[in-house]
PDB file of C-alpha atoms in Angstrom:
ATOM      1  CA  MET A  10     -22.014  -9.616  -8.631  1.00  0.00           C
ATOM      2  CA  ARG A  11     -22.867  -9.551  -5.064  1.00  0.00           C
ATOM      3  CA  ILE A  12     -21.532  -6.033  -4.811  1.00  0.00           C
ATOM      4  CA  HIS A  13     -24.014  -4.826  -7.928  1.00  0.00           C
ATOM      5  CA  SER A  14     -27.397  -6.505  -5.688  1.00  0.00           C
ATOM      6  CA  ILE A  15     -26.208  -4.672  -2.212  1.00  0.00           C
ATOM      7  CA  PHE A  16     -26.252  -1.412  -4.679  1.00  0.00           C
ATOM      8  CA  ILE A  17     -29.781  -2.523  -5.842  1.00  0.00           C
ATOM      9  CA  ALA A  18     -31.129  -2.946  -2.273  1.00  0.00           C
ATOM     10  CA  LEU A  19     -29.464   0.108  -0.972  1.00  0.00           C
ATOM     11  CA  TRP A  20     -31.638   2.012  -3.417  1.00  0.00           C
ATOM     12  CA  LEU A  21     -34.406   0.761  -3.381  1.00  0.00           C
ATOM     13  CA  ILE A  22     -34.403   0.943   0.523  1.00  0.00           C
ATOM     14  CA  SER A  23     -33.741   4.834   0.485  1.00  0.00           C
ATOM     15  CA  GLY A  24     -36.591   5.501  -2.540  1.00  0.00           C
ATOM     16  CA  SER A  25     -38.637   3.585  -0.168  1.00  0.00           C
ATOM     17  CA  SER A  26     -37.792   5.999   2.909  1.00  0.00           C
ATOM     18  CA  ALA A  27     -37.980   9.170   0.225  1.00  0.00           C
ATOM     19  CA  ALA A  28     -40.926   8.137  -0.116  1.00  0.00           C
ATOM     20  CA  GLN A  29     -42.175   7.902   3.261  1.00  0.00           C
ATOM     21  CA  ASN A  30     -40.404  11.312   4.072  1.00  0.00           C
ATOM     22  CA  LYS A  31     -42.629  12.734   1.384  1.00  0.00           C
ATOM     23  CA  GLU A  32     -45.880  11.463   2.684  1.00  0.00           C
ATOM     24  CA  SER A  33     -44.883  12.440   5.918  1.00  0.00           C
ATOM     25  CA  ASP A  34     -43.895  16.227   4.802  1.00  0.00           C
ATOM     26  CA  ILE A  35     -46.839  16.317   2.841  1.00  0.00           C
ATOM     27  CA  ARG A  36     -48.922  15.296   5.726  1.00  0.00           C
ATOM     28  CA  PHE A  37     -47.770  17.655   7.994  1.00  0.00           C
ATOM     29  CA  ARG A  38     -48.115  20.405   5.812  1.00  0.00           C
ATOM     30  CA  LEU A  39     -52.004  19.333   5.919  1.00  0.00           C
ATOM     31  CA  ALA A  40     -52.429  19.706   9.485  1.00  0.00           C
ATOM     32  CA  GLN A  41     -50.499  22.997   9.615  1.00  0.00           C
ATOM     33  CA  SER A  42     -53.334  24.006   7.023  1.00  0.00           C
ATOM     34  CA  TYR A  43     -56.166  22.675   9.276  1.00  0.00           C
ATOM     35  CA  ASP A  44     -54.402  25.060  12.265  1.00  0.00           C
ATOM     36  CA  GLN A  45     -54.444  27.730   9.934  1.00  0.00           C
ATOM     37  CA  SER A  46     -58.105  27.762   8.631  1.00  0.00           C
ATOM     38  CA  GLY A  47     -58.681  26.793  12.424  1.00  0.00           C
ATOM     39  CA  ASP A  48     -59.936  22.912  12.251  1.00  0.00           C
ATOM     40  CA  PHE A  49     -58.047  22.098  15.038  1.00  0.00           C
ATOM     41  CA  GLU A  50     -59.108  18.445  15.749  1.00  0.00           C
ATOM     42  CA  SER A  51     -58.005  17.771  11.838  1.00  0.00           C
ATOM     43  CA  ALA A  52     -54.737  19.133  12.310  1.00  0.00           C
ATOM     44  CA  ILE A  53     -54.696  17.154  15.649  1.00  0.00           C
ATOM     45  CA  LYS A  54     -55.371  13.930  13.829  1.00  0.00           C
ATOM     46  CA  LEU A  55     -52.196  14.470  11.689  1.00  0.00           C
ATOM     47  CA  TYR A  56     -50.540  15.233  14.166  1.00  0.00           C
ATOM     48  CA  ILE A  57     -51.439  12.452  16.254  1.00  0.00           C
ATOM     49  CA  GLU A  58     -50.251  10.419  12.954  1.00  0.00           C
ATOM     50  CA  LEU A  59     -46.820  11.606  12.365  1.00  0.00           C
ATOM     51  CA  PHE A  60     -45.962  11.670  15.604  1.00  0.00           C
ATOM     52  CA  ALA A  61     -46.910   8.311  16.495  1.00  0.00           C
ATOM     53  CA  LYS A  62     -43.836   7.531  13.997  1.00  0.00           C
ATOM     54  CA  ASP A  63     -41.980  10.637  15.378  1.00  0.00           C
ATOM     55  CA  SER A  64     -41.975  10.562  18.973  1.00  0.00           C
ATOM     56  CA  THR A  65     -38.716  12.457  19.386  1.00  0.00           C
ATOM     57  CA  ASN A  66     -39.319  15.647  16.531  1.00  0.00           C
ATOM     58  CA  PHE A  67     -40.246  18.667  19.165  1.00  0.00           C
ATOM     59  CA  ILE A  68     -41.797  20.581  15.920  1.00  0.00           C
ATOM     60  CA  LEU A  69     -44.553  17.790  16.226  1.00  0.00           C
ATOM     61  CA  LEU A  70     -44.605  18.164  20.024  1.00  0.00           C
ATOM     62  CA  ASP A  71     -44.853  21.468  19.565  1.00  0.00           C
ATOM     63  CA  ALA A  72     -48.369  21.449  17.107  1.00  0.00           C
ATOM     64  CA  LEU A  73     -49.664  18.784  19.095  1.00  0.00           C
ATOM     65  CA  HIS A  74     -49.444  20.925  22.657  1.00  0.00           C
ATOM     66  CA  ARG A  75     -50.205  24.101  21.186  1.00  0.00           C
ATOM     67  CA  ASP A  76     -53.591  22.953  19.595  1.00  0.00           C
ATOM     68  CA  TYR A  77     -54.356  20.682  22.522  1.00  0.00           C
ATOM     69  CA  VAL A  78     -53.950  23.554  24.698  1.00  0.00           C
ATOM     70  CA  GLN A  79     -55.874  25.631  22.053  1.00  0.00           C
ATOM     71  CA  LEU A  80     -59.006  23.617  22.231  1.00  0.00           C
ATOM     72  CA  LYS A  81     -58.371  23.350  26.164  1.00  0.00           C
ATOM     73  CA  ARG A  82     -58.128  19.201  25.753  1.00  0.00           C
ATOM     74  CA  TYR A  83     -55.678  20.154  28.908  1.00  0.00           C
ATOM     75  CA  ASP A  84     -55.731  16.330  30.372  1.00  0.00           C
ATOM     76  CA  GLU A  85     -54.018  15.376  26.380  1.00  0.00           C
ATOM     77  CA  ALA A  86     -51.778  17.940  26.540  1.00  0.00           C
ATOM     78  CA  ILE A  87     -50.267  16.946  29.862  1.00  0.00           C
ATOM     79  CA  ASN A  88     -50.269  13.636  29.145  1.00  0.00           C
ATOM     80  CA  LEU A  89     -48.226  14.213  25.726  1.00  0.00           C
ATOM     81  CA  VAL A  90     -45.586  16.207  27.563  1.00  0.00           C
ATOM     82  CA  THR A  91     -45.745  13.427  30.470  1.00  0.00           C
ATOM     83  CA  ARG A  92     -44.873  11.258  27.697  1.00  0.00           C
ATOM     84  CA  SER A  93     -42.310  13.009  26.171  1.00  0.00           C
ATOM     85  CA  LEU A  94     -40.762  13.322  29.513  1.00  0.00           C
ATOM     86  CA  ARG A  95     -40.047   9.508  30.371  1.00  0.00           C
ATOM     87  CA  SER A  96     -37.254   9.878  27.732  1.00  0.00           C
ATOM     88  CA  VAL A  97     -36.053  13.404  28.202  1.00  0.00           C
ATOM     89  CA  PRO A  98     -36.935  13.781  32.241  1.00  0.00           C
ATOM     90  CA  ASN A  99     -34.744  16.611  32.792  1.00  0.00           C
ATOM     91  CA  ASP A 100     -35.754  18.728  29.664  1.00  0.00           C
ATOM     92  CA  ILE A 101     -36.099  22.405  31.495  1.00  0.00           C
ATOM     93  CA  VAL A 102     -38.183  23.462  28.472  1.00  0.00           C
ATOM     94  CA  LEU A 103     -40.609  20.046  28.924  1.00  0.00           C
ATOM     95  CA  LEU A 104     -41.188  20.853  32.718  1.00  0.00           C
ATOM     96  CA  THR A 105     -41.845  24.746  31.847  1.00  0.00           C
ATOM     97  CA  ARG A 106     -44.483  23.337  29.721  1.00  0.00           C
ATOM     98  CA  LEU A 107     -46.069  20.325  31.777  1.00  0.00           C
ATOM     99  CA  GLY A 108     -45.728  23.548  34.810  1.00  0.00           C
ATOM    100  CA  ALA A 109     -47.869  25.872  32.682  1.00  0.00           C
ATOM    101  CA  LEU A 110     -50.302  23.212  31.506  1.00  0.00           C
ATOM    102  CA  PHE A 111     -50.882  22.234  35.886  1.00  0.00           C
ATOM    103  CA  HIS A 112     -51.563  26.017  36.055  1.00  0.00           C
ATOM    104  CA  LEU A 113     -54.188  26.008  33.081  1.00  0.00           C
ATOM    105  CA  LYS A 114     -56.069  23.208  35.096  1.00  0.00           C
ATOM    106  CA  SER A 115     -55.988  24.629  37.515  1.00  0.00           C
ATOM    107  CA  ASP A 116     -53.727  22.603  39.415  1.00  0.00           C
ATOM    108  CA  GLU A 117     -51.716  25.057  40.990  1.00  0.00           C
ATOM    109  CA  PRO A 118     -49.934  22.683  43.451  1.00  0.00           C
ATOM    110  CA  ALA A 119     -49.079  19.967  40.453  1.00  0.00           C
ATOM    111  CA  ALA A 120     -47.905  23.400  38.617  1.00  0.00           C
ATOM    112  CA  SER A 121     -45.614  24.459  41.668  1.00  0.00           C
ATOM    113  CA  HIS A 122     -44.436  20.892  42.064  1.00  0.00           C
ATOM    114  CA  THR A 123     -43.560  20.700  38.655  1.00  0.00           C
ATOM    115  CA  TRP A 124     -41.425  24.216  38.323  1.00  0.00           C
ATOM    116  CA  ASP A 125     -39.691  23.570  41.612  1.00  0.00           C
ATOM    117  CA  ARG A 126     -38.734  20.213  39.506  1.00  0.00           C
ATOM    118  CA  ALA A 127     -37.169  22.262  36.896  1.00  0.00           C
ATOM    119  CA  ILE A 128     -34.967  23.943  39.274  1.00  0.00           C
ATOM    120  CA  ALA A 129     -33.321  20.970  40.545  1.00  0.00           C
ATOM    121  CA  THR A 130     -32.959  19.717  37.578  1.00  0.00           C
ATOM    122  CA  ASP A 131     -30.525  22.349  37.165  1.00  0.00           C
ATOM    123  CA  SER A 132     -30.679  24.759  39.711  1.00  0.00           C
ATOM    124  CA  SER A 133     -26.581  26.002  39.170  1.00  0.00           C
ATOM    125  CA  HIS A 134     -27.721  28.313  35.749  1.00  0.00           C
ATOM    126  CA  GLU A 135     -29.879  31.617  35.895  1.00  0.00           C
ATOM    127  CA  GLY A 136     -30.947  30.126  32.515  1.00  0.00           C
ATOM    128  CA  THR A 137     -32.975  27.610  34.489  1.00  0.00           C
ATOM    129  CA  TYR A 138     -34.459  30.425  36.541  1.00  0.00           C
ATOM    130  CA  ARG A 139     -35.272  32.749  33.952  1.00  0.00           C
ATOM    131  CA  ALA A 140     -36.979  29.853  31.944  1.00  0.00           C
ATOM    132  CA  VAL A 141     -39.588  28.774  34.841  1.00  0.00           C
ATOM    133  CA  ALA A 142     -40.375  32.720  35.085  1.00  0.00           C
ATOM    134  CA  SER A 143     -40.811  33.043  31.910  1.00  0.00           C
ATOM    135  CA  SER A 144     -43.288  30.223  31.842  1.00  0.00           C
ATOM    136  CA  MET A 145     -45.100  31.568  35.125  1.00  0.00           C
ATOM    137  CA  ILE A 146     -44.934  35.068  33.141  1.00  0.00           C
ATOM    138  CA  GLU A 147     -47.062  33.300  30.227  1.00  0.00           C
ATOM    139  CA  SER A 148     -48.725  31.893  32.541  1.00  0.00           C
ATOM    140  CA  ARG A 149     -49.281  35.681  34.123  1.00  0.00           C
ATOM    141  CA  LEU A 150     -48.270  34.720  37.511  1.00  0.00           C
ATOM    142  CA  PHE A 151     -46.097  37.797  37.698  1.00  0.00           C
ATOM    143  CA  ASP A 152     -45.450  38.071  41.614  1.00  0.00           C
ATOM    144  CA  LYS A 153     -44.134  34.432  41.111  1.00  0.00           C
ATOM    145  CA  ALA A 154     -42.551  35.403  38.366  1.00  0.00           C
ATOM    146  CA  ILE A 155     -40.537  38.244  40.241  1.00  0.00           C
ATOM    147  CA  LEU A 156     -39.451  35.908  42.950  1.00  0.00           C
ATOM    148  CA  MET A 157     -38.691  33.218  40.799  1.00  0.00           C
ATOM    149  CA  TYR A 158     -36.209  36.047  39.237  1.00  0.00           C
ATOM    150  CA  LYS A 159     -34.665  36.913  42.373  1.00  0.00           C
ATOM    151  CA  ARG A 160     -34.321  32.963  43.570  1.00  0.00           C
ATOM    152  CA  GLY A 161     -32.160  32.723  40.238  1.00  0.00           C
ATOM    153  CA  ARG A 162     -29.786  35.969  41.292  1.00  0.00           C
ATOM    154  CA  ASN A 163     -29.164  34.389  44.255  1.00  0.00           C
TER     155      ASN A 163
END
């Protein structure tokens, strides 16, 4: 009888979890729909709600980041990336994003410092230099990107 009760409890828990996942999927699709229609404010509200439940979900982080940048809400995007960096402080992708955000905000010293921090995280791999240079190219800092590529070859 005890084993039967355990199975019933597990079944109820799994059903509850599946319902929550389905609701989250629906809310995520709704946020994507808002994105596609250009209603970034509504999308951000849903993404924030979903991200609060799953702050390790890179897809949600990426969507929030993209919408904040679209609306030129750079401080909020910087806060988002900075919070994510607390859990993974040596993430090259997040560091390069943060550098690009500082550049968009016209904070060149912070952008340079952040990109240098990304390089210092893993200076022995050329992929690190490529990631930083790519971020610089996206920020239209072509001369700096060329120097970064050269620095990575040495």
